[in-house]
Short mmCIF file of C-alpha atoms in Angstrom, two decimals:
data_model
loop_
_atom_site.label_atom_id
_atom_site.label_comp_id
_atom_site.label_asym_id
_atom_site.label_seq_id
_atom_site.Cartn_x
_atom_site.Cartn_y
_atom_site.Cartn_z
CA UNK A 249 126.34 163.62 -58.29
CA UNK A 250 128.09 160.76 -55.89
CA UNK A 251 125.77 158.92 -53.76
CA UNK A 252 126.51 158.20 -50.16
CA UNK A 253 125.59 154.63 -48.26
CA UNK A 254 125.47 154.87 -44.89
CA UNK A 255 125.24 152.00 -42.57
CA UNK A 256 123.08 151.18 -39.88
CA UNK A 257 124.58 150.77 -36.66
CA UNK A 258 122.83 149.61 -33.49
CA UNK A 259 122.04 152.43 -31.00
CA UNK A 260 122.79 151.64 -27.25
CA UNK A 261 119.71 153.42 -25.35
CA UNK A 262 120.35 155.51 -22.35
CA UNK A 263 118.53 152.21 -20.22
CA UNK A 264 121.12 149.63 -21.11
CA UNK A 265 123.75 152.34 -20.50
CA UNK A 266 123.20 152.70 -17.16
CA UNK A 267 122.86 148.90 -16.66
CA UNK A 268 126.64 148.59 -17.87
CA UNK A 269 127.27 150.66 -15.61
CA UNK A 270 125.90 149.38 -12.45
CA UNK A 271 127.38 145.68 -13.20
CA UNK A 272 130.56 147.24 -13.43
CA UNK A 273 130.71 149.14 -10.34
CA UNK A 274 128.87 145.89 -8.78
CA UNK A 275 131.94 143.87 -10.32
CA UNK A 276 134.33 144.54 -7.35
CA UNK A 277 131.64 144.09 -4.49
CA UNK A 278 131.23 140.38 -6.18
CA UNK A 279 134.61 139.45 -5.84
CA UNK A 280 135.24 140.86 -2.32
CA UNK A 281 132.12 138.59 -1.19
CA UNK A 282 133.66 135.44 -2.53
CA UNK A 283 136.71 136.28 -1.19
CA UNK A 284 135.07 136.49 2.44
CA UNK A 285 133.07 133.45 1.86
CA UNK A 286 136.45 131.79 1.35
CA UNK A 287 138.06 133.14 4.62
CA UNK A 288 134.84 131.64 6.31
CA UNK A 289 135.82 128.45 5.09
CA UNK A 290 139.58 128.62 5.77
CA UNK A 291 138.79 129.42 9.60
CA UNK A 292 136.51 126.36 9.61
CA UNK A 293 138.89 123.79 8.20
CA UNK A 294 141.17 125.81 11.02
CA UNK A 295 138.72 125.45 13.69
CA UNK A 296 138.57 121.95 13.16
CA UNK A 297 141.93 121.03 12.52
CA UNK A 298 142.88 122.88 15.90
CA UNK A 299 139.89 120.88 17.83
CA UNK A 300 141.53 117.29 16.06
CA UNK A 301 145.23 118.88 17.21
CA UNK A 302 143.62 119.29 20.81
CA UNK A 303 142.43 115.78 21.16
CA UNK A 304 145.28 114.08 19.42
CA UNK A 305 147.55 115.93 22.29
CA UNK A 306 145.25 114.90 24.97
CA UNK A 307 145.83 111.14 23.55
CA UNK A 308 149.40 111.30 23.71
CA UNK A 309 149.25 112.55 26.92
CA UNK A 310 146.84 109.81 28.38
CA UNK A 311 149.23 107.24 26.80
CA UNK A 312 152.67 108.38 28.16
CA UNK A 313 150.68 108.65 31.55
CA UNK A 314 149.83 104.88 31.15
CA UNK A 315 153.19 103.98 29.99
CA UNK A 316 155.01 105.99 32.86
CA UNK A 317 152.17 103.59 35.07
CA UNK A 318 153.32 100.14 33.57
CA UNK A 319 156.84 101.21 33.76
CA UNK A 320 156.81 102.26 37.78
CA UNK A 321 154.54 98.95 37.84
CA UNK A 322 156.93 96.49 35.99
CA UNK A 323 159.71 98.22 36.88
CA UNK A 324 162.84 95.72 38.82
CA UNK A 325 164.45 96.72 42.07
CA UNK A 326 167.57 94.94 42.43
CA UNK A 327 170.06 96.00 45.16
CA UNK A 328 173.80 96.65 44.07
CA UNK A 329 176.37 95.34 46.71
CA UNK A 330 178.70 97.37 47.54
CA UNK A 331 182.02 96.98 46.45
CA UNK A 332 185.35 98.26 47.18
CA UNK A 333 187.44 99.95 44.28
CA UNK A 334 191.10 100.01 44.18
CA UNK A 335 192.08 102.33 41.15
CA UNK A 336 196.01 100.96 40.50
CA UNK A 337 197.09 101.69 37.25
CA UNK A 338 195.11 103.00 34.13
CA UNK A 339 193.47 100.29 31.83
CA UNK A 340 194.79 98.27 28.62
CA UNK A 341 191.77 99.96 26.83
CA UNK A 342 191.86 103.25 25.72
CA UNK A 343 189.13 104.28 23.54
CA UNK A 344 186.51 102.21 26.14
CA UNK A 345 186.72 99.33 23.98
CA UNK A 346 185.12 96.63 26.85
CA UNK A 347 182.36 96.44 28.19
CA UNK A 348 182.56 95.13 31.92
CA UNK A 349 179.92 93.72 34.74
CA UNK A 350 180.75 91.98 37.99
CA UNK A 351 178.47 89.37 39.44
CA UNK A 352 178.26 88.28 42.70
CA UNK A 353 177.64 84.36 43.82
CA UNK A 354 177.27 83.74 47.56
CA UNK A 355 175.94 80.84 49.23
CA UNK A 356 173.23 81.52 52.16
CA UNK A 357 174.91 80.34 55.53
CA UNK A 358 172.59 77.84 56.81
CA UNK A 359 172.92 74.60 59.04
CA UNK A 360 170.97 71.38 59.76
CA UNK A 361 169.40 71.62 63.33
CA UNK A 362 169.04 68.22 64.47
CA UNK A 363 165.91 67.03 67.60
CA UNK A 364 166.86 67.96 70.68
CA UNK A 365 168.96 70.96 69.95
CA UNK A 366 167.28 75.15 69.79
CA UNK A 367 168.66 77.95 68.13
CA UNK A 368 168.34 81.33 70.32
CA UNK A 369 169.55 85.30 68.81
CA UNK A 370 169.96 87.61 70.77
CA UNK A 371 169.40 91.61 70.14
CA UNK A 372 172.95 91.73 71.19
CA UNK A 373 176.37 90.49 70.20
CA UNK A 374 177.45 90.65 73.54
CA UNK A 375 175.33 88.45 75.14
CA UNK A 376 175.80 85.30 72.86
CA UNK A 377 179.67 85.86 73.39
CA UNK A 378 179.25 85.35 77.09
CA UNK A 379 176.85 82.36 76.97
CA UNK A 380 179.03 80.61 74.17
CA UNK A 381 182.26 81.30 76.84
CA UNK A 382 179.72 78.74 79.54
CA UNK A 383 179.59 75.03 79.04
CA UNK A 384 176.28 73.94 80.58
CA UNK A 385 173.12 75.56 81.96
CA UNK A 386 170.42 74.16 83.46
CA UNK A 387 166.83 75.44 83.36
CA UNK A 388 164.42 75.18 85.19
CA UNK A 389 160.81 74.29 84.09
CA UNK A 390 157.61 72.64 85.75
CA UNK A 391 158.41 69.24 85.20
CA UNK A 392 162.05 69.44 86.66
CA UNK A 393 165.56 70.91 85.29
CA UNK A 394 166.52 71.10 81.72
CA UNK A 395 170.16 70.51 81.20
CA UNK A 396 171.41 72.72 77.84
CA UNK A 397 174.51 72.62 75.94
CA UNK A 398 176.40 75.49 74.51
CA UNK A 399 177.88 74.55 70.97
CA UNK A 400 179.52 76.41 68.69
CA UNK A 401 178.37 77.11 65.03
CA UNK A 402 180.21 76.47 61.87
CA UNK A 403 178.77 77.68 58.70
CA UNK A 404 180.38 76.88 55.70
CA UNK A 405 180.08 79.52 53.00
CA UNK A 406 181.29 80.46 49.56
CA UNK A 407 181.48 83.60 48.10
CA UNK A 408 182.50 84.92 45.15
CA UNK A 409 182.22 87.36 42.20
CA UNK A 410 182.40 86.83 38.01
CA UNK A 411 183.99 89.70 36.54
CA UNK A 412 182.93 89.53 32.81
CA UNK A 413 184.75 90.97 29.90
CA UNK A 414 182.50 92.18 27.16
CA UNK A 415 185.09 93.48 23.70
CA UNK A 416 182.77 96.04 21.75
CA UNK A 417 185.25 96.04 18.63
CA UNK A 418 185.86 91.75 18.53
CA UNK A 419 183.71 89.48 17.14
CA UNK A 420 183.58 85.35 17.58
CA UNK A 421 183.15 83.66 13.99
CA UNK A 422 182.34 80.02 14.44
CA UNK A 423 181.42 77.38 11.36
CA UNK A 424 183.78 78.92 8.92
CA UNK A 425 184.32 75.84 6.51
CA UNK A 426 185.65 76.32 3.43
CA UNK A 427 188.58 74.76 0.92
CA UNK A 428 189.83 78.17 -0.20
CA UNK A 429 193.54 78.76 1.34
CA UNK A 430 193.54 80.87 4.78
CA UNK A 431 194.37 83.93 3.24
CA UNK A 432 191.93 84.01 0.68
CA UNK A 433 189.63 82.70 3.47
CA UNK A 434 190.49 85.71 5.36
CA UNK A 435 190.17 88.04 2.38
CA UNK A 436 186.66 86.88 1.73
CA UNK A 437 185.80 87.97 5.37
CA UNK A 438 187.11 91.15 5.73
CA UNK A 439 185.32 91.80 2.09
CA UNK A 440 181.68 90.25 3.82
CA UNK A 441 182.29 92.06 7.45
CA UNK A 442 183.34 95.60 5.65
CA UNK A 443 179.82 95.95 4.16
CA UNK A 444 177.13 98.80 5.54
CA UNK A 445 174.57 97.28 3.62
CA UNK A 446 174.76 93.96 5.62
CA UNK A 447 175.18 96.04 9.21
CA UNK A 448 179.69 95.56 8.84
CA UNK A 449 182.08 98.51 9.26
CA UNK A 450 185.88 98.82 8.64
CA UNK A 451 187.99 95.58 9.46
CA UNK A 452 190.95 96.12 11.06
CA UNK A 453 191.92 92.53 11.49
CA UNK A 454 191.14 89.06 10.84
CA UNK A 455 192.12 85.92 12.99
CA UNK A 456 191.14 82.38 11.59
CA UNK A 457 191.83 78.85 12.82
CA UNK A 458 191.02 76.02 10.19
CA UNK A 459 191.48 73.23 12.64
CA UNK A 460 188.73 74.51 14.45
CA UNK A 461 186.60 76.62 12.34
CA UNK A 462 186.40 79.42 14.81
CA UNK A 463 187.81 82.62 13.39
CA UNK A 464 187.97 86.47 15.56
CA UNK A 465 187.22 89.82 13.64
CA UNK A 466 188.40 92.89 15.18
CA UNK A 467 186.69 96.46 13.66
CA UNK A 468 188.24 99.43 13.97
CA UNK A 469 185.23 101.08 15.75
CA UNK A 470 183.41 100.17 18.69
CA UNK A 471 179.67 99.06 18.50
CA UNK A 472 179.60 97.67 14.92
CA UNK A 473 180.54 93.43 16.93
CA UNK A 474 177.92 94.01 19.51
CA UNK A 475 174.99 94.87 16.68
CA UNK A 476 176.21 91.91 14.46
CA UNK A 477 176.39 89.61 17.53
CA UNK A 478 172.83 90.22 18.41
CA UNK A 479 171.68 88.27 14.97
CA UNK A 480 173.47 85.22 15.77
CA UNK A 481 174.44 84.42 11.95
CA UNK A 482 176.16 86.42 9.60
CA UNK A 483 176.62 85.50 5.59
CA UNK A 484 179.98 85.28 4.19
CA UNK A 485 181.21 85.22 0.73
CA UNK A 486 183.81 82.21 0.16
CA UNK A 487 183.58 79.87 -2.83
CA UNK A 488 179.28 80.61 -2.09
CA UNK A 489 177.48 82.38 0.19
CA UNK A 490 177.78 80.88 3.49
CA UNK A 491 175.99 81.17 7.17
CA UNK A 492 178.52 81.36 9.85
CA UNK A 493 177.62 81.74 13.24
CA UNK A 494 179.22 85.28 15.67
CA UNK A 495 178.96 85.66 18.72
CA UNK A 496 179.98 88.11 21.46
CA UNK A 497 183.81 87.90 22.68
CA UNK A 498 184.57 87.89 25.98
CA UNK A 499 186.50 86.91 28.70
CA UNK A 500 185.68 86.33 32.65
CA UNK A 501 187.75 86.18 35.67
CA UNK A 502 186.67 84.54 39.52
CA UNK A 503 187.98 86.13 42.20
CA UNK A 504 187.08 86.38 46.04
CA UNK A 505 183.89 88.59 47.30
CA UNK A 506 186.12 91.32 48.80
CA UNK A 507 183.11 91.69 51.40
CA UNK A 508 183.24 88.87 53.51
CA UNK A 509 187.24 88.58 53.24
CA UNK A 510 188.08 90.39 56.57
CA UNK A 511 191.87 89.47 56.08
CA UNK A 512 192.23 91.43 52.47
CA UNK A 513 194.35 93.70 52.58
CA UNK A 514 194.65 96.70 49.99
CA UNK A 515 196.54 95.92 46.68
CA UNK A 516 196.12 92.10 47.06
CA UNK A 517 195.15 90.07 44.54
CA UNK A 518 192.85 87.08 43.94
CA UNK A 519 192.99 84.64 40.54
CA UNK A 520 190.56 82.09 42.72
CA UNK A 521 187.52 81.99 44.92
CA UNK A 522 187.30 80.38 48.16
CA UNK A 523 185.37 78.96 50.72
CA UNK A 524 185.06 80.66 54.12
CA UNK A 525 183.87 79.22 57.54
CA UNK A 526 182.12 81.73 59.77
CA UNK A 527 179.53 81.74 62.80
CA UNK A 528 176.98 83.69 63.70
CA UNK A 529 177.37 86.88 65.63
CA UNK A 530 174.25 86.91 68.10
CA UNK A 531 173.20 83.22 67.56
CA UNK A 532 174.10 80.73 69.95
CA UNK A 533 173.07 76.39 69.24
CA UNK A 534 171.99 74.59 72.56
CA UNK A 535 171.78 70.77 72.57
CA UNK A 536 171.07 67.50 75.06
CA UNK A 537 167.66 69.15 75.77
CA UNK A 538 165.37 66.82 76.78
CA UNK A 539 161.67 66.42 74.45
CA UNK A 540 158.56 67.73 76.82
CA UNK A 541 154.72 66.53 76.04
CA UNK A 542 154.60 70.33 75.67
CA UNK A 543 157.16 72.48 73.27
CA UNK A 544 155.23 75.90 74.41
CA UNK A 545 156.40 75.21 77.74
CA UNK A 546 160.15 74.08 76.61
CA UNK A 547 160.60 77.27 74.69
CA UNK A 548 158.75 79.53 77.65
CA UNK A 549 161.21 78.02 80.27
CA UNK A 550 164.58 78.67 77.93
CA UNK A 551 163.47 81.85 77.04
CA UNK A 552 162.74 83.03 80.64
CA UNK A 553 166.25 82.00 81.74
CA UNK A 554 168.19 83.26 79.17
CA UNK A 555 166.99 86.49 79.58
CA UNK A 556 167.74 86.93 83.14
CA UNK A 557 171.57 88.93 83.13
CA UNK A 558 171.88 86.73 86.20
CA UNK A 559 172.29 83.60 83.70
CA UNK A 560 174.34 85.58 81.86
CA UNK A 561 171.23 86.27 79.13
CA UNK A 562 169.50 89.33 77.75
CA UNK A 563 167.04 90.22 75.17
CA UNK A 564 166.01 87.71 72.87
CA UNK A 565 165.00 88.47 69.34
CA UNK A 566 164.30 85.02 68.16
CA UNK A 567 164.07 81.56 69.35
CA UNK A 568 163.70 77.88 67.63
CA UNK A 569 163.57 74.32 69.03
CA UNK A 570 163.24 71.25 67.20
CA UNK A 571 162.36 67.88 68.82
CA UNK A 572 164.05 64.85 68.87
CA UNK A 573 161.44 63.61 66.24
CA UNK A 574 161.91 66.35 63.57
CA UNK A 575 164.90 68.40 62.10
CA UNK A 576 165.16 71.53 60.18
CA UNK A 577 167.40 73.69 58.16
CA UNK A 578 168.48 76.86 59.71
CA UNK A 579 169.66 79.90 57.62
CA UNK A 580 170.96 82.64 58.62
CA UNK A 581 171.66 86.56 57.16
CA UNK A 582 174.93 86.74 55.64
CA UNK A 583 174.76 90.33 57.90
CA UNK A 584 174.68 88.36 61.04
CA UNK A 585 178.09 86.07 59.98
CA UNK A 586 181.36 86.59 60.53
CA UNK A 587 184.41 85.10 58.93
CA UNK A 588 186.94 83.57 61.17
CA UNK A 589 188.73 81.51 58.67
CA UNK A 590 189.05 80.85 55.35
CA UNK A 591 191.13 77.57 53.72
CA UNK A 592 193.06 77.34 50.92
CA UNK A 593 191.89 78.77 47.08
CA UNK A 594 190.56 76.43 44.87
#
């Protein structure tokens, strides 16, 4: 008869059955409370970053207050003359290849008032014509009769305006030395000034003088002289590398301050400034007045009678004297001038 071996094999009890059981129904519970703890995190770090992103915008927004205040504080106020334009004919320049800026350069009228002479304006025009038209008044005052001389004002003045020519496409090349021939010379430059890396662009032409040194690069786009100009010095590739110096090109033109040219006439044209002489409207010069112990008294009495419209006066807006001991320089607002003549241009 066979004999059987069995073997022994553990036996799970009912106890540790239900165990398994629980842990893996408790399994899924586990993972959802980790997952929630995680979420708690997530809107912390969120919280947070949101509170940084809050005061980082409240920063910038201090800061462009305070540089909107420093800009209104340093900010320049510069008024523009005004200026008359006569469109003729269309420019030279058709892809807005210049740059251009008019200056104006006017001398302040003024005069030397010498002792013994006062300076009296008047609110109007009118009244200075008539009292220039008389040739002697005489005031009176306490300590007798003050004889005064009408005499008529010349200010010299010049006027004029710089119109400047700024090329954005040309550039000025100055300390080009170099033994090479001129058209290797120019080669080697439209080579250097073609490069992006070193801030060039496209060359359209090259102009070189080897008397001088001086040499003129013209690119084919605008902008590319004006950013190379700003350096100063530019290296160059001839027999070494070189330092050359550019510069801006430009050209600039005088020509009469069409303001104060009463006699200009439209189309007319001016290569050359000039000087103008003009007086002043409501200002009138008396002379031969005596010197008194007391100038308050002086300028009461003239100011008394040359207000009267019996003397021919009116309302005075300003008045000066100067004694025989002292002088003094006068000026005057170029408002308050007016051209009568004007000499040949220089």
């Amino acid at each position: 008869m066979a004999a059987f071996r069995v073997q022994d094999q553990p036996m799970m009890t009912s106890t540790e059955s239900v165990r398994k059981d629980e842990e893996f129904e408790d399994e899924p519970y586990r993972s959802l409370e980790m997952v929630q703890k995680e979420i708690v995190t997530v809107n912390k770090r969120k919280v947070g970053l949101l509170q940084k992103l809050e005061s980082y915008e409240a920063e910038l927004q201090r800061r462009r207050a305070e540089s909107a205040r420093l800009r209104e504080k340093y900010k320049n106020y510069i008024k523009v003359p005004q200026v008359d334009i006569n469109y003729e004919e269309p420019g030279s320049q058709e892809r807005g290849d210049l740059i251009q800026g008019w200056f104006t350069i006017s001398q302040k009228p003024s005069m030397c008032m010498k002792g013994g002479q006062v300076l009296i304006t008047f609110e109007e025009e009118k009244v200075a014509s008539r009292i220039q038209k008389i040739s002697e008044f005489h005031v009176p005052c306490e300590c007798g009769t003050l004889t005064a001389k009408p005499q008529k004002i010349n200010l010299p003045v010049v006027a004029f305006e710089v119109q400047l020519d700024i090329s954005r496409r040309d550039l000025q090349l100055s300390n080009v030395i170099s033994s090479m021939a001129d058209e290797r010379i120019k080669d080697r430059l439209t080579i250097s000034f073609s490069r992006p890396s070193k801030g060039g662009g496209e060359v359209e032409n090259v102009v070189y003088d080897r008397n001088t040194g001086n040499g003129l690069i013209t690119f084919l786009h605008p902008g590319v002289a004006l950013s190379l100009a700003q350096a100063g010095i530019f290296q160059v590739d001839l027999e070494a590398e070189k330092t050359v110096e550019v510069a801006p090109a430009f050209q600039y033109r005088l020509q009469r301050f069409q303001n104060l040219c009463n006699d200009k006439k439209a189309g007319d044209a001016f290569d050359a400034f000039q000087t103008f002489c003009g007086f002043p409207r409501r200002t009138i010069l008396m002379s031969g007045i005596k010197d008194l112990d007391e100038e308050d008294i002086l300028k009461e009495s003239l100011e008394v009678f040359f207000q009267k419209p019996s003397n021919s006066g009116g309302e005075i807006a300003h008045i000066r004297y100067v004694s025989k001991k002292k002088s003094l320089h006068a000026f005057f607002s170029c408002d308050d001038v007016a051209v009568v003549d004007n000499t040949s241009g220089i």
